């Protein structure tokens, strides 16, 4: 099949979860013999025309000039380009800035949309933007040929809100099997003697809640705060916690080997995400045998079940920080790792996507009997 991936900034990943998935899935499809195209921002760090057998199409993306509105123009450019390429399948990752162009998507192609999380719940958005996102979600749900939900909670929501069926396919992770503590010195930490949190600097990822718990606890253990902190919210947090020498803002880290080793050797790993479906960084933490302390919400609990501890406020985070011992919770750690091996490994997830693509292609192109 001739397949296009739209809705990301491009591959290889230099940003976040959707890009990480796009990278793994595109390469998988190419290895299976499919003709795969991934749309990239014109100013993506990787400027080659192919990546591991995947064709890359760079389109103008003015986000760097005009902010979020530029995403709508970038998606428009990608969708208009797709009209002349005769794709069999177009996979849209998310809907926030591309669903308004749904009427431009080529009719011959099978249009599949991964509905992402409940974007309109993100507190960083104003009420007007949240209202628009609800509208965009409705457009995507009703205009796509088929829907993918990356969590059972999203699948249930789509059925209840729009009476739309969706295919549940979560994200995946690669089991981490080759730890090497050599990179720890680059971050000034020692194995088993630091905590960490990885997230985009957005309020609903509860970095502030975790760091307030750190501050209130009086615990002096170093905590690495991984993520691009040059945003307005990032600057606010850096200023708020500037007096705490044990709170170390590392900036974004996209080297997966570095991230896996940091997670593997950490004492406690905090996961603060509260909006969305199956979060990729959570699965990677499980795959790295991190000892996970997660924000108390249904999305996280659906994945971690009883194999994590949960917090809902700074006081609970502080209590867990000062009372939990990794060595007393090895079974929870192993249970999470085994869940990756058996349920959330990338080979299985990519295979489920490809099988779904094949089924959707057959359904749309099956001759009508009679």
mmCIF file of C-alpha atoms in Angstrom, residues 194-334:
data_model
loop_
_atom_site.group_PDB
_atom_site.id
_atom_site.type_symbol
_atom_site.label_atom_id
_atom_site.label_comp_id
_atom_site.label_asym_id
_atom_site.label_seq_id
_atom_site.Cartn_x
_atom_site.Cartn_y
_atom_site.Cartn_z
ATOM 1 C CA UNK A 194 18.128 10.678 42.220
ATOM 2 C CA UNK A 195 14.484 11.053 41.202
ATOM 3 C CA UNK A 196 13.098 12.324 37.908
ATOM 4 C CA UNK A 197 10.093 13.522 35.956
ATOM 5 C CA UNK A 198 9.761 13.790 32.167
ATOM 6 C CA UNK A 199 7.029 15.918 30.620
ATOM 7 C CA UNK A 200 6.197 18.829 28.397
ATOM 8 C CA UNK A 201 5.989 21.973 30.483
ATOM 9 C CA UNK A 202 2.217 22.288 30.575
ATOM 10 C CA UNK A 203 0.015 22.719 33.674
ATOM 11 C CA UNK A 204 -1.934 19.493 33.184
ATOM 12 C CA UNK A 205 1.288 17.474 33.366
ATOM 13 C CA UNK A 206 1.523 18.461 37.040
ATOM 14 C CA UNK A 207 5.229 19.229 37.148
ATOM 15 C CA UNK A 208 4.448 22.028 39.596
ATOM 16 C CA UNK A 209 2.528 19.630 41.848
ATOM 17 C CA UNK A 210 5.463 17.231 41.981
ATOM 18 C CA UNK A 211 8.049 19.957 42.556
ATOM 19 C CA UNK A 212 5.928 21.555 45.271
ATOM 20 C CA UNK A 213 5.852 18.152 46.926
ATOM 21 C CA UNK A 214 9.645 17.982 46.654
ATOM 22 C CA UNK A 215 9.980 21.440 48.186
ATOM 23 C CA UNK A 216 7.511 20.724 51.008
ATOM 24 C CA UNK A 217 9.041 17.341 51.864
ATOM 25 C CA UNK A 218 12.444 18.710 52.753
ATOM 26 C CA UNK A 219 13.982 15.774 50.884
ATOM 27 C CA UNK A 220 17.341 16.776 49.402
ATOM 28 C CA UNK A 221 17.588 14.028 46.801
ATOM 29 C CA UNK A 222 18.274 15.449 43.340
ATOM 30 C CA UNK A 223 15.285 15.406 40.994
ATOM 31 C CA UNK A 224 15.917 15.757 37.255
ATOM 32 C CA UNK A 225 13.155 17.661 35.473
ATOM 33 C CA UNK A 226 13.405 16.663 31.823
ATOM 34 C CA UNK A 227 11.665 18.679 29.124
ATOM 35 C CA UNK A 228 11.926 21.872 27.091
ATOM 36 C CA UNK A 229 11.758 24.549 29.781
ATOM 37 C CA UNK A 230 12.191 27.612 27.550
ATOM 38 C CA UNK A 231 8.414 28.161 27.384
ATOM 39 C CA UNK A 232 6.598 30.782 29.450
ATOM 40 C CA UNK A 233 5.437 28.121 31.885
ATOM 41 C CA UNK A 234 8.921 26.619 31.999
ATOM 42 C CA UNK A 235 10.411 29.994 32.898
ATOM 43 C CA UNK A 236 7.812 30.379 35.632
ATOM 44 C CA UNK A 237 8.723 27.022 37.197
ATOM 45 C CA UNK A 238 12.456 27.664 36.977
ATOM 46 C CA UNK A 239 11.994 30.962 38.779
ATOM 47 C CA UNK A 240 9.650 29.490 41.398
ATOM 48 C CA UNK A 241 12.078 26.722 42.371
ATOM 49 C CA UNK A 242 15.363 28.536 41.786
ATOM 50 C CA UNK A 243 16.239 28.340 45.499
ATOM 51 C CA UNK A 244 16.154 24.525 45.535
ATOM 52 C CA UNK A 245 19.537 23.218 44.439
ATOM 53 C CA UNK A 246 18.275 19.635 44.259
ATOM 54 C CA UNK A 247 15.714 20.547 41.557
ATOM 55 C CA UNK A 248 17.668 20.336 38.301
ATOM 56 C CA UNK A 249 16.080 21.435 35.003
ATOM 57 C CA UNK A 250 17.912 19.476 32.293
ATOM 58 C CA UNK A 251 16.094 20.780 29.239
ATOM 59 C CA UNK A 252 14.775 18.426 26.570
ATOM 60 C CA UNK A 253 16.516 15.078 26.059
ATOM 61 C CA UNK A 254 15.638 13.138 22.899
ATOM 62 C CA UNK A 255 18.389 10.522 22.921
ATOM 63 C CA UNK A 256 16.373 7.417 23.822
ATOM 64 C CA UNK A 257 19.451 5.620 25.185
ATOM 65 C CA UNK A 258 20.106 8.476 27.604
ATOM 66 C CA UNK A 259 16.462 8.568 28.662
ATOM 67 C CA UNK A 260 16.244 4.821 29.194
ATOM 68 C CA UNK A 261 19.369 4.753 31.348
ATOM 69 C CA UNK A 262 18.234 7.746 33.403
ATOM 70 C CA UNK A 263 14.894 6.071 34.044
ATOM 71 C CA UNK A 264 16.479 2.707 34.802
ATOM 72 C CA UNK A 265 18.886 4.034 37.443
ATOM 73 C CA UNK A 266 16.465 6.510 39.059
ATOM 74 C CA UNK A 267 15.143 6.043 42.595
ATOM 75 C CA UNK A 268 11.592 7.308 41.975
ATOM 76 C CA UNK A 269 10.075 8.216 38.621
ATOM 77 C CA UNK A 270 7.187 10.698 38.716
ATOM 78 C CA UNK A 271 4.605 10.673 35.925
ATOM 79 C CA UNK A 272 2.318 13.676 36.174
ATOM 80 C CA UNK A 273 0.291 13.497 32.955
ATOM 81 C CA UNK A 274 -3.437 13.850 33.558
ATOM 82 C CA UNK A 275 -4.978 14.458 30.113
ATOM 83 C CA UNK A 276 -4.970 12.114 27.142
ATOM 84 C CA UNK A 277 -4.734 8.434 26.472
ATOM 85 C CA UNK A 278 -1.818 6.039 26.687
ATOM 86 C CA UNK A 279 1.185 8.294 27.193
ATOM 87 C CA UNK A 280 4.351 7.123 25.383
ATOM 88 C CA UNK A 281 6.743 8.315 28.091
ATOM 89 C CA UNK A 282 4.851 6.264 30.668
ATOM 90 C CA UNK A 283 5.279 3.089 28.619
ATOM 91 C CA UNK A 284 8.965 3.849 28.138
ATOM 92 C CA UNK A 285 9.336 4.252 31.902
ATOM 93 C CA UNK A 286 7.714 0.854 32.403
ATOM 94 C CA UNK A 287 10.020 -0.626 29.767
ATOM 95 C CA UNK A 288 13.030 0.870 31.563
ATOM 96 C CA UNK A 289 12.084 -0.709 34.897
ATOM 97 C CA UNK A 290 11.467 2.662 36.536
ATOM 98 C CA UNK A 291 9.699 2.710 39.896
ATOM 99 C CA UNK A 292 6.667 4.792 38.982
ATOM 100 C CA UNK A 293 4.737 7.316 41.062
ATOM 101 C CA UNK A 294 1.840 8.531 38.898
ATOM 102 C CA UNK A 295 -0.829 11.194 38.994
ATOM 103 C CA UNK A 296 -4.114 9.685 40.158
ATOM 104 C CA UNK A 297 -6.374 9.521 37.099
ATOM 105 C CA UNK A 298 -8.167 6.867 35.055
ATOM 106 C CA UNK A 299 -5.796 7.063 32.076
ATOM 107 C CA UNK A 300 -2.729 6.248 34.170
ATOM 108 C CA UNK A 301 -4.536 3.634 36.252
ATOM 109 C CA UNK A 302 -5.758 1.814 33.145
ATOM 110 C CA UNK A 303 -2.140 1.140 32.201
ATOM 111 C CA UNK A 304 -0.389 0.795 35.564
ATOM 112 C CA UNK A 305 -3.204 -0.804 37.576
ATOM 113 C CA UNK A 306 -1.881 -1.764 41.041
ATOM 114 C CA UNK A 307 1.750 -1.574 39.926
ATOM 115 C CA UNK A 308 2.346 2.061 40.883
ATOM 116 C CA UNK A 309 1.649 4.540 43.657
ATOM 117 C CA UNK A 310 -0.585 7.515 42.993
ATOM 118 C CA UNK A 311 -0.732 11.164 44.064
ATOM 119 C CA UNK A 312 -3.395 13.866 43.668
ATOM 120 C CA UNK A 313 -1.762 16.857 45.374
ATOM 121 C CA UNK A 314 1.657 18.086 46.591
ATOM 122 C CA UNK A 315 1.145 16.655 50.075
ATOM 123 C CA UNK A 316 0.623 13.136 48.720
ATOM 124 C CA UNK A 317 3.636 13.500 46.420
ATOM 125 C CA UNK A 318 5.729 14.614 49.397
ATOM 126 C CA UNK A 319 4.599 11.672 51.508
ATOM 127 C CA UNK A 320 5.398 9.137 48.785
ATOM 128 C CA UNK A 321 8.731 10.814 48.148
ATOM 129 C CA UNK A 322 9.840 10.340 51.750
ATOM 130 C CA UNK A 323 8.343 6.912 52.520
ATOM 131 C CA UNK A 324 8.710 4.717 49.444
ATOM 132 C CA UNK A 325 11.698 2.468 48.840
ATOM 133 C CA UNK A 326 12.437 1.084 45.400
ATOM 134 C CA UNK A 327 13.964 -2.134 46.780
ATOM 135 C CA UNK A 328 10.670 -2.979 48.503
ATOM 136 C CA UNK A 329 8.678 -2.703 45.270
ATOM 137 C CA UNK A 330 10.565 -4.856 42.807
ATOM 138 C CA UNK A 331 7.463 -6.892 41.956
ATOM 139 C CA UNK A 332 5.546 -3.815 40.798
ATOM 140 C CA UNK A 333 8.527 -2.837 38.649
ATOM 141 C CA UNK A 334 8.717 -6.301 37.079
#
